[in-house]
Amino acid sequence: MIPLWQPSEQFQQNSNLKSYIDWLIINKGLEFGEDYHQLWQWSIDQLAVFWETIWEYYEIKSYSPYHQVLSIPETDTMIGTKWFEGATLNYAEHVFRNQTDAYPAIVFQSETQVLTHITWQDLEHQVATMATYLRSIGVEKGDRVVNFMPNIPQTVIAFLAANSIGAIWSSCSPDFGTKSVVDRFQQIEPKVLFTADAYSYNGKIYDKTEAIQSLIADLPTLEQVVYLPYIHSDRKGDNIPKSVLWQEAMNTPTQHLVFESVPFEHPIWIVYSSGTTGKPKAITHSVGGSLVEHYKALGLHQNCQIGDRFFWYSTTGWMMWNYALASLLLDATLVIYDGSAGYPNIEQLWNFAEQAHITHFGGGASYYIACMKDGLNFVNSNKLAKLQSIGSTGSPLPPEAFEWIYNFVKKDVWLISLSGGTDICSGFVGGSPFLPVYKGEIQCRMLGVDLQAYNEEGISVIEELGEMIIAQPMPSMPIYFWNDAGNQRYHSSYFETYPNVWRHGDWIKITDRDTSIIYGRSDATLNRGGVRIGTSEVYSGVEQLEAVKDSIVICLDKEGGQHYMPLFVVLQDGLKLTPDLKQKIKNNLRSLFSPRHVPDAIFQIEEVPYTISGKKMETPIKKILMGVPLEKAISKGAMKNTHSLHYFINFANENKI
């Protein structure tokens, strides 16, 4: 296969990865040349040594020495693994050691606010003021501080202030349903809530007053609410219990920004699983684990450099918000946008990229697919002159979207397809500035990630579809799930299938050139004649047709070892699912892939059910179609569009599978 992109010699030589490799030669006597795969192999063969070099290369500041890099428990899981025992540090302190007047700390724009630059000096002053206020109301190391604000500078300020004290952060986006937020925050008993009056999306204002009042009533441990009149600046918060206005808190006499040192394994934040079929898991990550992982991921795999402008379109409820914030560790400018990616039109984020001089642009795969279907074309313009890389995650990016980016967005851009998860707040597979980009393929397994594809016998395979597993621990794996007695939910989430091996729940193929292809969630497997098929192939074959806007496919087990695979499609406005279109869909799947990919039946729907974080809900829909009661099949609070369930409930009642 011919690559879509090859890194130039200059690009490789100027990369952070080359600088790190040169450092290894000088300081460790290790030589890898420009062979990324040899470097990766060393990083997993010498796991503790590798992570110690990350510590040293990025000059991690610790208030006390560590006495051991890695300690793995003698159990059948990685739970309880210790990293850099004895070290004490602070995440926010590593952010603020990058202060400069040469470029801004944050660039921000929203549907309602013009492009704004925040200097490092101003950011430090605001963080110091908010930290002083939090200390004044009794916030201490280990207290939980939660957020219900959109992706705006104040959210970054609130996180850095809480983190500087050693408090534990947790966040939900204001587009979450109230019950969904309560299900998350109630578990962790927060002391302080940051919230905003409203948010804007798609040109509409969504008032959150009632939701905030309900949330406060359901969180009895709250002692203080910091209320930001974000949309309605004249609001005083009089109807919000326990509240102080953001500006009042920011009037606190400012003390110097003080950083509380905490143990390496001290919690930094609590993030949540989607909760589609039960109470969301409160996944707790460590300060030190997140710090060293983010230096590696954004430094070596995203090539985020001094003065770069790093943007990833996200809400404050998705782990990519945490991931993007880490660009501040790398001396870069964090670029954030609050609003809809499609308002006032689908070019909005690309216009923002031009205006904000973005160098690293990230988004969900579904966004690029939507842009492709809309026929966007920038390749002959100078619109994205500053753009060095485009990142994609959230779901597999199909091969045709790879080609669209190089044919119609920018020919010389580095496309980084990334796959990881909330589970580690980073990526397992991602980009390398030393490697070519092939359509539909992720460039590499990331350094320090012992990722393999297991077949049904639990044997590592190449060029075969397999279960994605991680065979050795990573620093950013959860330290625990909050309130998980005996680590029962933690164990059942990853370690029930293979002893001492993390099963992530994705289908993956490692190619013979060491790239990887994600085929979707393994718990949504399509079993056709005993052959496992990933959902991403079906979506790729169906959604490349202009008539199809979106789709979801399910495979149901029947008696006698038989299977029934229905496909549900959302068509472009005004179109109907005719016999001709059905045949075109089937022909496309058969010619692109195989007869096994052809569904047993095709149905037209209005909307595909999605989680709040934008993932198709194959497994819950499969349960509904199998007759599982709705309340056991799905948690509506985890959904973006609950009304989309009505079709499938009726379908299950009318079609006894």
XYZ file of C-alpha atoms in Angstrom:
657
model
C 0.000 0.000 0.000
C 1.284 3.468 -0.907
C 1.441 5.848 2.095
C -0.738 8.956 2.097
C 2.008 10.865 3.934
C 5.687 10.424 4.625
C 7.542 12.541 7.203
C 10.275 14.604 5.618
C 13.813 14.331 6.921
C 13.502 17.860 8.321
C 10.231 16.995 10.066
C 11.836 13.976 11.736
C 14.979 15.841 12.738
C 12.981 18.676 14.323
C 10.634 16.381 16.220
C 10.502 15.885 19.966
C 10.949 12.160 19.374
C 14.321 12.775 17.676
C 15.372 14.981 20.589
C 14.436 12.202 23.027
C 16.336 9.581 21.004
C 19.404 11.833 20.919
C 19.080 12.249 24.686
C 19.036 8.458 25.087
C 22.293 8.212 23.120
C 24.062 10.841 25.221
C 22.683 9.946 28.652
C 22.001 6.204 28.448
C 24.237 4.958 25.650
C 21.192 3.623 23.783
C 21.029 3.911 19.990
C 17.875 3.322 17.955
C 18.599 5.472 14.915
C 15.246 6.347 13.409
C 13.759 2.887 13.932
C 10.573 3.598 15.886
C 9.584 -0.056 16.205
C 12.934 -0.952 17.757
C 12.450 1.905 20.226
C 8.934 0.643 21.043
C 10.203 -2.887 21.623
C 12.832 -1.593 24.049
C 10.206 0.496 25.846
C 8.165 -2.592 26.717
C 11.113 -4.944 27.257
C 12.636 -2.458 29.709
C 9.426 -0.972 31.054
C 10.762 0.524 34.291
C 13.877 1.871 32.560
C 11.752 3.466 29.824
C 9.458 5.305 32.245
C 12.457 6.450 34.275
C 13.885 8.032 31.120
C 10.604 9.896 30.599
C 10.911 11.168 34.178
C 14.483 12.314 33.596
C 14.034 13.645 30.053
C 11.106 15.847 31.049
C 12.817 16.815 34.317
C 9.905 15.915 36.563
C 10.114 17.933 39.764
C 9.658 15.893 42.928
C 9.840 17.123 46.508
C 11.169 13.752 47.628
C 13.120 11.032 45.816
C 11.468 7.889 44.557
C 13.010 4.632 45.753
C 11.543 2.319 43.105
C 10.195 3.006 39.618
C 7.866 0.008 39.340
C 6.409 -2.523 41.759
C 3.908 -5.068 40.374
C 1.787 -7.085 42.839
C 1.917 -10.882 42.752
C -1.746 -11.295 41.836
C -3.701 -12.177 38.710
C -4.227 -8.506 37.821
C -2.247 -5.289 37.491
C -4.395 -3.649 40.172
C -2.183 -2.314 42.926
C 0.829 -1.634 40.709
C 3.014 1.105 42.218
C 4.988 3.659 40.242
C 7.780 5.954 41.476
C 7.128 5.111 45.130
C 8.235 7.876 47.463
C 7.959 10.697 44.912
C 5.837 13.751 45.805
C 4.863 16.308 43.173
C 2.174 18.598 41.743
C 0.685 18.546 38.220
C -0.202 22.257 38.086
C 3.316 23.230 39.125
C 4.648 21.585 35.980
C 2.202 23.681 33.947
C 3.301 26.981 35.436
C 7.012 26.429 35.086
C 6.396 27.229 31.404
C 5.339 30.851 31.904
C 6.407 33.191 29.133
C 5.483 36.492 27.509
C 6.265 35.094 24.062
C 2.839 33.518 23.461
C -0.505 33.207 25.263
C -1.422 30.411 27.644
C -4.993 30.062 26.322
C -6.820 31.098 23.164
C -10.602 30.911 23.444
C -13.702 31.451 21.337
C -17.353 30.447 21.652
C -20.657 30.881 19.874
C -21.263 33.965 21.991
C -17.741 35.346 22.575
C -15.086 36.590 20.178
C -11.547 35.272 19.970
C -9.783 35.975 23.262
C -6.162 35.563 24.365
C -5.190 34.908 27.992
C -1.581 35.562 28.940
C 0.416 33.290 31.200
C 0.672 36.092 33.740
C -3.095 36.565 33.796
C -3.697 32.810 34.019
C -1.357 32.497 36.985
C -2.996 35.453 38.749
C -6.492 34.031 38.279
C -5.457 30.537 39.363
C -3.664 31.937 42.416
C -6.748 33.972 43.343
C -9.141 31.045 42.974
C -6.760 28.759 44.881
C -6.587 31.321 47.684
C -10.374 31.465 47.778
C -10.697 27.670 47.871
C -8.232 27.488 50.736
C -10.186 30.206 52.552
C -13.349 28.092 52.531
C -11.524 25.049 53.815
C -10.666 23.061 50.684
C -7.801 20.722 51.447
C -5.726 17.989 49.864
C -8.009 15.071 48.932
C -11.279 17.049 48.894
C -13.397 16.591 45.773
C -14.054 19.665 43.637
C -16.558 19.132 40.817
C -17.347 21.072 37.668
C -20.579 21.634 35.719
C -19.338 24.338 33.344
C -18.702 24.281 29.594
C -15.308 24.307 27.879
C -14.279 27.849 28.803
C -11.161 29.398 30.407
C -12.832 29.518 33.827
C -13.009 25.711 33.822
C -9.263 25.476 33.204
C -8.671 28.027 35.968
C -10.870 26.094 38.392
C -9.047 22.824 37.661
C -5.565 24.311 38.048
C -6.592 26.051 41.281
C -8.031 22.859 42.760
C -5.054 20.817 41.598
C -2.536 23.253 43.062
C -4.073 22.549 46.484
C -4.080 18.779 46.007
C -7.867 18.592 45.668
C -9.387 15.941 43.382
C -11.141 17.174 40.238
C -14.203 15.761 38.508
C -16.248 17.216 35.674
C -19.513 16.787 33.773
C -20.490 18.855 30.770
C -23.661 20.978 31.148
C -25.266 19.067 28.289
C -25.463 16.019 30.596
C -28.900 15.252 31.984
C -29.304 16.108 35.659
C -29.732 12.474 36.730
C -26.612 11.563 34.802
C -24.616 14.197 36.705
C -26.062 13.118 40.055
C -25.217 9.470 39.300
C -21.599 10.535 38.845
C -21.045 13.200 41.495
C -23.012 11.514 44.291
C -20.490 8.681 44.320
C -17.570 10.940 45.227
C -19.174 13.295 47.824
C -17.872 16.653 46.579
C -17.221 19.676 48.796
C -17.290 22.397 46.097
C -19.209 22.756 42.817
C -18.245 25.093 39.977
C -21.198 25.806 37.704
C -22.407 28.235 35.040
C -25.866 29.703 34.518
C -26.309 28.490 30.929
C -24.524 27.481 27.759
C -24.975 28.051 24.036
C -25.173 25.259 21.449
C -26.278 25.468 17.827
C -27.275 29.081 18.369
C -29.671 28.265 21.217
C -29.273 29.172 24.878
C -29.847 26.376 27.392
C -30.596 27.663 30.873
C -29.295 25.379 33.639
C -30.858 27.060 36.697
C -33.287 24.253 37.491
C -30.652 21.601 36.864
C -28.214 23.360 39.213
C -30.817 23.663 41.937
C -31.695 19.983 41.606
C -28.039 18.998 41.573
C -27.300 20.932 44.763
C -30.294 19.328 46.483
C -29.003 15.858 45.578
C -25.421 16.503 46.729
C -25.658 16.935 50.496
C -21.881 17.091 50.996
C -21.618 20.346 49.029
C -20.452 23.236 51.196
C -19.961 25.864 48.506
C -21.109 26.557 44.948
C -19.083 28.934 42.772
C -21.601 30.320 40.281
C -20.520 31.888 36.982
C -22.995 34.093 35.060
C -21.486 32.966 31.757
C -24.322 33.705 29.321
C -26.400 36.154 31.392
C -23.782 38.425 32.934
C -26.373 40.323 34.994
C -27.421 37.289 37.029
C -26.608 37.416 40.747
C -27.164 33.787 41.671
C -29.769 34.676 44.311
C -31.777 31.539 43.544
C -28.752 29.212 43.726
C -28.266 27.795 47.254
C -24.818 27.894 48.905
C -23.495 30.026 46.057
C -20.921 32.748 45.670
C -20.469 34.550 42.370
C -17.328 33.709 40.435
C -16.318 37.359 40.451
C -16.771 37.602 44.207
C -14.467 34.634 44.664
C -12.003 36.320 42.306
C -12.022 39.424 44.521
C -10.228 37.453 47.227
C -6.948 39.162 48.160
C -4.425 37.184 46.141
C -1.597 35.271 47.671
C 1.320 33.810 45.765
C 0.408 30.597 43.957
C 1.446 27.776 46.282
C 1.691 24.186 45.086
C 0.801 21.387 47.480
C 3.017 18.353 46.973
C 1.183 15.030 46.918
C 2.334 11.409 46.551
C 2.749 10.131 42.996
C -0.344 7.908 43.432
C -2.546 10.698 44.865
C -5.762 11.080 42.802
C -5.719 13.884 40.227
C -9.225 13.444 38.797
C -12.171 11.124 38.672
C -13.578 10.439 35.210
C -16.493 8.203 34.345
C -17.443 5.330 32.094
C -20.432 5.977 29.845
C -22.828 4.264 32.238
C -25.000 2.987 29.401
C -26.000 -0.182 31.243
C -25.512 0.742 34.912
C -24.138 3.327 37.297
C -21.086 4.974 35.714
C -17.760 3.695 37.012
C -15.839 6.422 38.863
C -12.400 5.869 37.331
C -9.685 7.450 39.473
C -6.284 8.391 38.032
C -3.115 9.447 39.803
C -1.335 12.794 39.665
C 2.029 11.255 38.803
C 0.683 8.684 36.364
C -1.222 11.302 34.392
C 1.789 13.639 34.436
C 4.344 11.223 32.962
C 1.813 9.737 30.509
C 0.802 13.146 29.173
C 4.391 14.289 28.755
C 5.021 11.158 26.700
C 1.766 11.199 24.725
C 1.585 14.888 23.797
C 5.341 15.357 23.626
C 6.576 12.321 21.716
C 3.431 11.159 19.904
C 1.656 14.467 19.140
C 4.925 16.415 18.755
C 3.505 19.313 20.751
C 6.288 21.920 20.943
C 7.082 25.311 22.455
C 4.671 27.938 21.135
C 2.457 25.474 19.266
C -1.308 25.932 19.477
C -3.041 22.712 20.482
C -6.782 22.249 19.985
C -9.078 19.285 20.467
C -12.800 19.831 20.061
C -14.311 18.470 23.253
C -16.711 19.036 26.090
C -15.678 19.087 29.742
C -17.282 15.660 30.186
C -14.945 13.839 27.767
C -11.425 12.735 28.692
C -10.080 14.561 25.647
C -10.608 17.777 27.645
C -8.086 16.497 30.200
C -5.805 15.294 27.401
C -5.822 18.616 25.559
C -5.216 20.573 28.771
C -1.918 18.675 29.082
C -0.571 20.681 26.111
C 0.198 23.347 28.738
C 2.828 20.957 30.128
C 4.666 21.079 26.789
C 5.093 24.897 26.644
C 2.229 25.146 24.139
C -0.885 27.304 23.969
C -4.159 25.561 24.812
C -6.883 26.451 22.294
C -10.506 25.866 23.324
C -13.875 26.349 21.673
C -17.306 26.284 23.308
C -20.253 25.527 21.061
C -21.447 23.317 18.249
C -19.002 22.140 15.606
C -21.736 22.641 13.008
C -22.915 26.155 13.864
C -23.442 28.413 12.002
C -22.172 25.856 9.457
C -19.907 22.845 9.366
C -16.900 24.996 8.405
C -16.936 26.717 11.803
C -14.083 24.790 13.425
C -11.917 25.096 10.311
C -12.546 28.851 10.295
C -11.614 28.870 13.967
C -8.417 26.954 13.150
C -7.460 29.678 10.683
C -8.305 32.583 13.006
C -6.643 31.035 16.076
C -3.531 29.921 14.127
C -3.973 26.343 15.321
C -1.032 24.012 14.674
C -2.541 20.802 16.115
C -6.250 20.275 15.365
C -8.183 17.409 16.935
C -11.734 16.138 16.785
C -13.966 13.077 16.735
C -13.972 10.794 13.707
C -17.686 11.467 13.221
C -16.905 15.165 12.672
C -14.489 14.459 9.824
C -16.961 12.046 8.251
C -19.656 14.742 8.392
C -17.281 17.273 6.769
C -16.425 14.753 4.059
C -20.088 14.087 3.318
C -20.719 17.832 3.151
C -18.053 18.160 0.452
C -15.716 20.589 2.237
C -12.592 21.409 0.244
C -9.699 23.574 1.518
C -6.797 22.008 -0.308
C -6.311 24.808 -2.845
C -6.607 27.589 -0.285
C -4.136 28.942 2.243
C -6.751 28.606 4.967
C -4.912 26.051 7.099
C -1.347 27.185 6.507
C -0.348 26.862 10.178
C -1.788 23.373 10.571
C 0.845 20.666 11.210
C -1.293 17.779 12.441
C -4.898 16.614 12.470
C -5.949 14.249 15.248
C -8.911 11.898 15.236
C -10.401 9.714 17.963
C -13.703 8.630 19.511
C -14.408 5.937 16.921
C -12.459 4.348 14.038
C -11.689 6.762 11.192
C -12.568 4.959 7.930
C -10.063 4.771 5.042
C -12.106 7.120 2.845
C -11.927 9.814 5.552
C -8.121 9.456 5.574
C -8.131 10.039 1.818
C -10.544 12.970 2.118
C -8.247 14.735 4.590
C -5.269 14.462 2.232
C -7.245 15.233 -0.925
C -9.450 18.034 0.349
C -8.120 19.428 3.651
C -4.326 19.596 3.436
C -1.899 17.474 1.450
C 1.139 17.831 3.713
C -0.561 17.443 7.091
C 0.312 14.694 9.604
C -2.868 12.711 10.339
C -2.787 11.151 13.819
C -5.487 8.593 14.388
C -5.561 7.921 18.131
C -7.276 5.229 20.169
C -7.252 4.927 23.934
C -9.922 5.794 26.403
C -11.238 7.288 29.583
C -9.691 4.251 31.279
C -6.164 5.704 30.917
C -6.991 9.301 29.904
C -4.641 8.885 26.950
C -3.971 6.637 23.968
C -2.796 3.066 23.483
C -2.096 3.480 19.764
C -1.395 6.754 18.020
C 1.073 8.799 16.010
C 4.808 8.769 15.379
C 6.662 11.568 13.540
C 9.042 8.907 12.168
C 6.433 6.788 10.385
C 4.281 7.068 7.247
C 0.479 7.304 7.320
C -1.501 4.592 5.532
C -5.211 4.976 4.909
C -7.390 3.433 7.587
C -4.409 2.552 9.786
C -3.057 3.935 13.058
C 0.688 4.517 12.829
C 1.975 2.711 15.896
C 1.615 1.253 19.340
C 2.599 4.038 21.716
C 5.794 3.834 23.737
C 5.520 1.916 26.983
C 2.255 0.273 25.855
C 2.576 -3.496 25.567
C -0.467 -3.832 23.314
C -1.230 -7.071 21.502
C -4.070 -8.688 19.586
C -5.233 -11.964 21.136
C -7.074 -14.630 19.206
C -9.736 -16.853 20.789
C -7.019 -19.073 22.337
C -5.357 -16.082 24.007
C -2.381 -16.152 21.640
C -0.852 -12.945 20.287
C -1.425 -12.698 16.522
C -0.368 -10.483 13.611
C -2.558 -9.761 10.574
C -5.577 -11.273 12.351
C -8.533 -9.679 14.071
C -8.131 -10.053 17.816
C -9.000 -8.729 21.242
C -6.985 -5.636 22.168
C -5.060 -6.453 25.326
C -2.400 -4.656 27.360
C 0.084 -7.157 28.762
C 1.994 -4.857 31.157
C 0.876 -1.988 33.412
C 0.932 1.694 32.469
C 1.345 4.591 34.941
C -1.976 6.135 33.874
C -4.080 3.033 34.446
C -6.622 3.694 37.208
C -5.337 3.535 40.764
C -8.851 2.362 41.645
C -12.533 3.008 41.026
C -13.971 5.274 43.691
C -15.965 3.359 46.340
C -15.206 0.021 44.699
C -14.938 -2.418 47.606
C -12.256 -4.991 46.962
C -11.686 -3.569 43.460
C -14.538 -5.768 42.249
C -15.764 -3.468 39.457
C -12.170 -2.679 38.466
C -11.373 -6.378 38.167
C -14.556 -7.228 36.262
C -14.004 -4.347 33.821
C -10.620 -5.506 32.526
C -9.250 -8.695 34.089
C -11.930 -11.396 33.951
C -11.000 -12.771 30.532
C -7.218 -13.216 30.716
C -5.116 -13.652 33.905
C -2.976 -10.582 34.619
C -3.814 -9.098 31.216
C -5.933 -5.989 30.600
C -8.705 -6.722 28.065
C -9.839 -3.389 26.720
C -12.922 -4.459 24.782
C -11.903 -3.406 21.255
C -11.236 -5.501 18.176
C -7.840 -4.686 16.712
C -5.522 -5.971 14.013
C -1.769 -5.447 14.192
C -0.478 -5.416 10.621
C 2.798 -6.910 9.441
C 4.219 -3.372 9.257
C 3.246 -2.751 12.915
C 0.414 -0.356 12.197
C -2.971 -1.111 13.737
C -6.615 -1.028 12.708
C -9.466 -0.714 15.220
C -12.656 -2.566 14.267
C -14.982 -1.359 17.000
C -16.057 -2.690 20.382
C -15.605 -6.420 20.851
C -18.763 -6.603 22.946
C -20.628 -5.500 19.809
C -19.128 -8.292 17.715
C -20.772 -9.290 14.469
C -20.563 -13.069 14.244
C -21.158 -14.286 10.700
C -20.655 -17.971 10.073
C -18.231 -18.180 12.994
C -16.125 -15.294 11.659
C -15.810 -12.174 13.824
C -16.408 -8.869 12.054
C -15.822 -5.412 13.479
C -18.669 -2.904 13.194
C -16.332 -0.244 11.776
C -16.038 -2.090 8.455
C -19.805 -2.113 8.006
C -20.039 1.594 8.881
C -17.257 2.391 6.449
C -18.950 0.522 3.614
C -22.408 1.941 4.311
C -21.662 5.536 5.216
C -19.448 6.240 2.220
C -22.650 6.196 0.163
C -23.890 9.750 -0.279
C -27.463 8.789 0.543
C -26.523 7.476 4.005
C -25.952 9.946 6.815
C -25.429 7.496 9.698
C -25.937 3.841 10.609
C -25.882 1.239 13.358
C -25.555 -2.519 12.966
C -26.391 -5.266 15.459
C -25.816 -9.027 15.412
C -28.270 -11.110 17.428
C -27.742 -14.706 18.535
C -30.575 -17.097 17.681
C -31.348 -20.682 18.579
C -29.401 -23.392 16.848
C -26.259 -21.281 16.529
C -27.849 -18.957 13.975
C -27.414 -15.192 13.842
C -29.548 -12.287 12.636
C -27.788 -9.069 11.578
C -30.061 -6.060 10.947
C -28.672 -2.758 9.734
C -30.380 0.537 10.612
C -29.626 3.580 8.456
C -30.256 7.312 8.715
C -30.645 8.798 5.254
C -30.063 12.301 3.977
C -33.037 14.622 4.403
C -35.961 13.773 2.151
C -34.698 10.346 1.054
C -36.540 7.054 1.479
C -35.083 3.562 1.772
C -36.046 2.087 -1.591
C -35.315 -1.445 -2.798
C -32.686 0.040 -5.140
C -30.896 1.787 -2.265
C -31.010 -1.376 -0.153
C -29.388 -3.279 -2.999
C -26.754 -0.576 -3.467
C -25.847 -0.826 0.242
C -25.571 -4.609 0.024
C -23.516 -4.472 -3.165
C -21.141 -1.948 -1.641
C -20.525 -4.082 1.442
C -20.083 -7.225 -0.640
C -17.626 -5.635 -3.080
C -15.602 -3.730 -0.477
C -15.434 -6.483 2.125
C -17.216 -9.827 1.833
C -20.652 -11.473 1.682
C -20.424 -11.861 5.473
C -20.668 -8.077 5.820
C -24.051 -7.958 4.082
C -26.888 -7.517 6.612
C -29.893 -9.797 6.800
C -32.227 -6.801 6.685
C -32.003 -3.005 6.363
C -34.309 -0.511 8.080
C -34.582 3.266 7.935
C -34.475 5.187 11.235
C -34.510 8.873 12.165
C -31.528 8.819 14.546
C -28.779 6.523 15.790
C -28.657 6.304 19.613
C -25.471 7.874 20.992
C -23.851 8.209 24.393
C -23.147 11.691 25.700
C -19.532 11.267 24.609
C -20.619 10.464 21.048
C -20.301 6.669 20.831
C -22.842 4.503 19.022
C -24.780 2.361 21.482
C -24.588 -1.034 19.790
C -24.577 -3.194 22.920
C -27.546 -1.552 24.695
C -29.591 -1.651 21.465
C -28.668 -5.313 21.056
C -30.023 -5.967 24.558
C -33.270 -4.128 23.796
C -33.760 -6.145 20.615
C -33.131 -9.339 22.587
C -35.977 -8.451 24.944
C -34.000 -7.189 27.937
C -36.161 -4.694 29.901
C -35.274 -1.108 29.065
C -34.225 -0.208 32.603
C -31.743 -3.095 32.609
C -30.516 -2.580 29.067
C -29.641 1.088 29.263
C -29.190 4.095 31.500
C -31.012 6.969 29.802
C -28.918 9.514 31.674
C -25.889 8.345 29.716
C -27.547 9.151 26.382
C -27.343 12.155 24.138
C -30.680 11.443 22.404
C -33.030 9.286 24.485
C -35.922 9.788 22.042
C -34.038 7.648 19.509
C -34.824 4.583 21.635
C -38.548 4.613 20.799
C -37.969 3.052 17.398
C -35.965 0.139 18.806
C -38.406 -0.510 21.644
C -41.247 -0.729 19.108
C -39.077 -2.823 16.792
C -38.369 -5.314 19.604
C -42.089 -5.552 20.451
C -43.106 -6.097 16.853
C -40.274 -8.420 15.856
C -39.657 -11.221 18.299
C -36.105 -12.237 17.477
